[in-house]
Coordinates of C-alpha atoms and ligand atoms in Angstrom, one line a residue:
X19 CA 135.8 142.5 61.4
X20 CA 138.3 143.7 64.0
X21 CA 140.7 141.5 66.3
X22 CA 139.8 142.1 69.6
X23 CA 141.3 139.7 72.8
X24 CA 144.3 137.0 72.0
X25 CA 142.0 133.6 72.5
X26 CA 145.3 131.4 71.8
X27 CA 148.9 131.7 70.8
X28 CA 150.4 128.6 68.9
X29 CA 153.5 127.6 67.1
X30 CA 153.0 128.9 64.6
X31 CA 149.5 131.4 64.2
X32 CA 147.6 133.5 66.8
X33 CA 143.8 132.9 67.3
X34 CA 141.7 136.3 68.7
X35 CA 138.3 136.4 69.1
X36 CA 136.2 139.1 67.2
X37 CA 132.8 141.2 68.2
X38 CA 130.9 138.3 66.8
X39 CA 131.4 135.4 70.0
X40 CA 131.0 132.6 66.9
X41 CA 134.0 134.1 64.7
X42 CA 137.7 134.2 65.2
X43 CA 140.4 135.6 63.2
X44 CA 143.5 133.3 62.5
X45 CA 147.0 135.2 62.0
X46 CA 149.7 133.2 60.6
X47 CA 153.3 134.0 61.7
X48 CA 156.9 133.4 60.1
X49 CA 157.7 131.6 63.2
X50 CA 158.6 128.0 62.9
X51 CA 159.0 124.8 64.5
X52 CA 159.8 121.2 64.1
X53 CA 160.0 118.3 65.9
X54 CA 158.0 119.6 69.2
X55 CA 159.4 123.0 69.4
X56 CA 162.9 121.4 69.9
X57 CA 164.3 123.4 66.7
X58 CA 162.9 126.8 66.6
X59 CA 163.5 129.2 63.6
X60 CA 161.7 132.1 61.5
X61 CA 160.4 131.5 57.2
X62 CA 160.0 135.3 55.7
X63 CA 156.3 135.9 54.8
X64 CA 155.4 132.2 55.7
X65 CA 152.5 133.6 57.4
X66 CA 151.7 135.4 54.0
X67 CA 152.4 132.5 51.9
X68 CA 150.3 129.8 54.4
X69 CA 147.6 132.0 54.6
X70 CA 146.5 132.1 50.9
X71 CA 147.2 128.7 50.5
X72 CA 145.0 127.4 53.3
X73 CA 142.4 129.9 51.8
X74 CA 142.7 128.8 48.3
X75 CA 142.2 125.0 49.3
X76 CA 139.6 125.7 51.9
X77 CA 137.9 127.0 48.9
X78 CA 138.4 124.7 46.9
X79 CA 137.4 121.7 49.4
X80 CA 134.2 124.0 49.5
X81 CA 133.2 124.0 45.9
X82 CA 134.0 120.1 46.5
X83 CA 131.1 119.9 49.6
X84 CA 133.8 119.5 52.5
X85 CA 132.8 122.3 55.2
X86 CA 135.6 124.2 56.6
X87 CA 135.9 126.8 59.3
X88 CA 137.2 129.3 56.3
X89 CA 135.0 132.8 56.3
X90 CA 136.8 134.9 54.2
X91 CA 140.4 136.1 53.7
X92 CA 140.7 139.5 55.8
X93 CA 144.5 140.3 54.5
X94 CA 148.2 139.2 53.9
X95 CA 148.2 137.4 57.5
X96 CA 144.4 136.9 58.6
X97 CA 141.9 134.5 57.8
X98 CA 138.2 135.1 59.4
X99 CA 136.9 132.0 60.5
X100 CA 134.0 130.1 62.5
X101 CA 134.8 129.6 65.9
X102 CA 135.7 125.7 66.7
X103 CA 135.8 124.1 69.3
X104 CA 138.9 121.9 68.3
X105 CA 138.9 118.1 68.6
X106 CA 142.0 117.1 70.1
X107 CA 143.0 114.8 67.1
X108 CA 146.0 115.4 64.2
X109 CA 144.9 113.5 61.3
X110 CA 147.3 112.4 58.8
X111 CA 147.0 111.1 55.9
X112 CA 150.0 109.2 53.4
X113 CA 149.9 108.7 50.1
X114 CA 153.6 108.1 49.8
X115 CA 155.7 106.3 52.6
X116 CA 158.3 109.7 54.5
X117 CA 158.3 111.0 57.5
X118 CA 157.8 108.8 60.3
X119 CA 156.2 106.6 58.8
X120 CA 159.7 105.5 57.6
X121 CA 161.2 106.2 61.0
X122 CA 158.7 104.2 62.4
X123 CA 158.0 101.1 60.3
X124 CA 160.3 100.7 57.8
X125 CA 159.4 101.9 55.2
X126 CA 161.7 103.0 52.4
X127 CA 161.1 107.0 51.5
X128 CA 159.0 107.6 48.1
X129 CA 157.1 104.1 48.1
X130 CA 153.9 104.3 46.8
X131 CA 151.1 103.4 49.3
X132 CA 148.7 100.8 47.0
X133 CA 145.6 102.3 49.4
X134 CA 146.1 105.9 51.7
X135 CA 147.1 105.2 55.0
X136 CA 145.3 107.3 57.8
X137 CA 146.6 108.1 61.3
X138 CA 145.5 109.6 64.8
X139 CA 147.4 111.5 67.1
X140 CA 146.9 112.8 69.8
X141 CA 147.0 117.0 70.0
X142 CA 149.0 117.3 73.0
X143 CA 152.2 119.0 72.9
X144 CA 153.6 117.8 76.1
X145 CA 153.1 114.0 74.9
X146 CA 155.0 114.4 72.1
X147 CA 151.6 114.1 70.2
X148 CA 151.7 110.2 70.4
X149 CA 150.3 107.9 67.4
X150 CA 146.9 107.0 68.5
X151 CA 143.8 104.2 67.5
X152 CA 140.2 104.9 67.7
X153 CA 140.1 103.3 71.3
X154 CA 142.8 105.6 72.6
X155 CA 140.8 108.0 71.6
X156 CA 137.8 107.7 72.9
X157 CA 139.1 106.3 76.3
X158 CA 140.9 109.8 76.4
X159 CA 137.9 111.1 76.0
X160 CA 138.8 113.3 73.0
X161 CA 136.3 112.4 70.4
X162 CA 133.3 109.5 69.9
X163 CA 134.0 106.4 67.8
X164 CA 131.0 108.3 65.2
X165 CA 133.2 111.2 65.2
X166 CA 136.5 109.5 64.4
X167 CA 134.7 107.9 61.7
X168 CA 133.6 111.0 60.1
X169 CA 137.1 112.6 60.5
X170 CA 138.7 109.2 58.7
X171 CA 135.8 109.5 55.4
X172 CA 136.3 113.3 55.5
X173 CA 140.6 112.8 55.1
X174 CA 140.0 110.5 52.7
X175 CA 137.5 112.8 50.4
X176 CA 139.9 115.7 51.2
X177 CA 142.6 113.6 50.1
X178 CA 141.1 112.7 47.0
X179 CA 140.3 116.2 46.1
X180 CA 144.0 117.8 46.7
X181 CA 145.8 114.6 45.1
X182 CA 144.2 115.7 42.4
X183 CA 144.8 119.5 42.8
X184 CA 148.3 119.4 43.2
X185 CA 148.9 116.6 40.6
X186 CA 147.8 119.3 37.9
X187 CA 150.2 121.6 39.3
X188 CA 152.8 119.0 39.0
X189 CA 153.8 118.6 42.9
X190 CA 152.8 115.1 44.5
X191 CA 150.7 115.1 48.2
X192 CA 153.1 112.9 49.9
X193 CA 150.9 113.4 53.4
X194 CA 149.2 116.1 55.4
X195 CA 148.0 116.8 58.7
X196 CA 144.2 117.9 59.0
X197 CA 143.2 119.3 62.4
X198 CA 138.8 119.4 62.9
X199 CA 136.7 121.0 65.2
X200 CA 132.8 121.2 66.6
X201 CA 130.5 124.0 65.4
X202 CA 127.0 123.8 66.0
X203 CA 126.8 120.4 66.0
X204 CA 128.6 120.2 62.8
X205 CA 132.0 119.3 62.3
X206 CA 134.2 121.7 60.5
X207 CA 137.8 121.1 58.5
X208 CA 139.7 124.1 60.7
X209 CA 143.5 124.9 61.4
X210 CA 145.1 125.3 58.1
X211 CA 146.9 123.5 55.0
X212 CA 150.2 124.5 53.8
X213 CA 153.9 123.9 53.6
X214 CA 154.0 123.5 57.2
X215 CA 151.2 120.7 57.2
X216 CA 151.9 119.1 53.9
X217 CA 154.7 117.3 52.4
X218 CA 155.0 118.4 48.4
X219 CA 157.6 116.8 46.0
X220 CA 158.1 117.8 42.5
X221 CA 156.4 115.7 40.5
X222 CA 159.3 116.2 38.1
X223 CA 162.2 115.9 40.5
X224 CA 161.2 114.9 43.7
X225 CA 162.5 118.3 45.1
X226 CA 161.0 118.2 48.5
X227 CA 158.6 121.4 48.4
X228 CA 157.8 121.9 52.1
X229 CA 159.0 122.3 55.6
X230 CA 161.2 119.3 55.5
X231 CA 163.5 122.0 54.0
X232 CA 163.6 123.5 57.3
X233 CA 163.7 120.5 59.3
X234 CA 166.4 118.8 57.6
X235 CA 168.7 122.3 56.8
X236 CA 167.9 121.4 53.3
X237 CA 168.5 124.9 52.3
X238 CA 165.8 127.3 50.2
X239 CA 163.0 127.3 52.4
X240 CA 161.7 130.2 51.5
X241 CA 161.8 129.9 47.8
X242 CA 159.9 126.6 48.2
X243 CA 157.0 128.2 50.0
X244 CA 156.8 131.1 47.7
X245 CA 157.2 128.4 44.4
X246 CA 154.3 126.3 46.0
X247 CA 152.3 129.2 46.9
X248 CA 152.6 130.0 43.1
X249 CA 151.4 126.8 42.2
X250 CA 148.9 126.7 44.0
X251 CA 147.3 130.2 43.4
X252 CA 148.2 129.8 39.9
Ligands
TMP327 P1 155.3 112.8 60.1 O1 155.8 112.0 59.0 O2 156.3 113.6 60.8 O3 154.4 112.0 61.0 O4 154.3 113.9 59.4 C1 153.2 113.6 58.6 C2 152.6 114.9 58.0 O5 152.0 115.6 59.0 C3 153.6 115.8 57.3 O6 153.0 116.3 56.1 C4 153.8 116.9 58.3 C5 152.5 117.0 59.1 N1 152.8 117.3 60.5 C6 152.2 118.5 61.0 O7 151.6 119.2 60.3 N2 152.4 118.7 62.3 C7 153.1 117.9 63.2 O8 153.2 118.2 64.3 C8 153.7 116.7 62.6 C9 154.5 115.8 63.5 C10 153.5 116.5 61.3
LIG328 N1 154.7 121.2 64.1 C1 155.5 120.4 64.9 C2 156.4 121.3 65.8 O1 156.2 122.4 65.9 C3 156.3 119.3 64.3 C4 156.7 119.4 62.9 O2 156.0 120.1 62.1 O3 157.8 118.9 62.5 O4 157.4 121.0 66.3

């Protein structure tokens, strides 16, 4: 399957569409961003390293029943997926209180959430992605009350699944962002999970594993990527 026109350009991956109108190929770059664009930098091979580790866990959400927009792995930087139409909603999930959810509540970093918290934003880049509810939402007209509700179960099975995952590769899911999309009347897991979506701490140490490293100037952001990607495709 060949890339043929640029569909989209985001932070940090390229979208083109392909000779068959219901795939796309996704190429992830080393570019990064945090906090809205407003720091800007590059992570060598992040691209590579993202790529097979969304794979692998698409994958392995697959064997667990949760359908994702993942085709097949084309090379270092591409992933062949279904075409989505994307549902204007970040979903994040917390299993362990950082982030904003400290910023923005309270909360002291590395509590333990007794039951996952999950949260809507709203995909909009000029808005700052604002925290959303299920009314917001659907008064936006960005998704149904029925499909919100499928997008909260479906975070929470995914959730289960890679707790689990990364636990046995000693490196705790603090949170994640999940993006989903339409397909056929179906909704699909799409975008990607990585470094750049997930927060990982050493189950060991705490050492944060992720792009916190690069939004903080914590130093050795590249070795965290490649020691996770390790992990993971271990
Ligand atoms: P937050 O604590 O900054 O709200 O982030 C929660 C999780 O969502 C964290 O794992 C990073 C991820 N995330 C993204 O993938 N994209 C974003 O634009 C933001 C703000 C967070
Ligand atoms: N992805 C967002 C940005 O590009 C925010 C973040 O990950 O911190 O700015």
């Amino acid at each position: 399957m060949k890339k043929r026109t640029l569909l989209h350009e985001g932070k940090a991956k390229k979208v083109y569409l392909t000779e068959d109108n219901d795939l796309v190929i996704q190429e992830f770059k080393d570019d990064a961003t945090a906090f809205n664009n407003k720091k800007k930098g590059t992570i060598a091979d992040k691209g590579v390293v993202n790529n097979a580790v969304s794979c692998k866990l698409f994958g392995l959400l697959e064997a667990h029943g949760v359908k994702t927009h993942l085709v097949e792995k084309l090379s270092g930087r591409d992933m062949l997926c279904r075409r989505l139409d994307i549902i204007k909603v970040e979903v994040v999930v917390r299993n362990i209180a950082a982030g904003s959810l400290v910023k923005r509540y309270g909360f002291t970093e590395g509590t333990v959430l007794e039951n996952p918290i999950v949260e809507f934003y709203l995909k909009n880049d000029d808005l700052d992605d604002p925290l959303m509810n299920e009314s917001h939402a659907v008064a936006l007209g960005v998704a149904s009350y029925e499909e919100l509700a499928v997008l909260k179960e479906r975070a929470e099975a995914i959730n289960i699944v890679l707790r689990e995952f990364f636990a046995q590769r000693k490196l705790k899911l603090v949170d994640f962002k999940l993006e989903f999309g339409r397909h056929h009347g179906e909704i699909l897991l799409g975008d990607e999970i990585s470094p750049d979506t997930c927060r990982f701490w050493d189950l060991e140490t705490n050492e944060k594993m992720d792009k916190d490293r690069f939004r903080f100037d914590l130093g050795g952001v590249e070795d965290a990527y490649s020691e996770v990607q390790r992990r993971v495709l271990d």
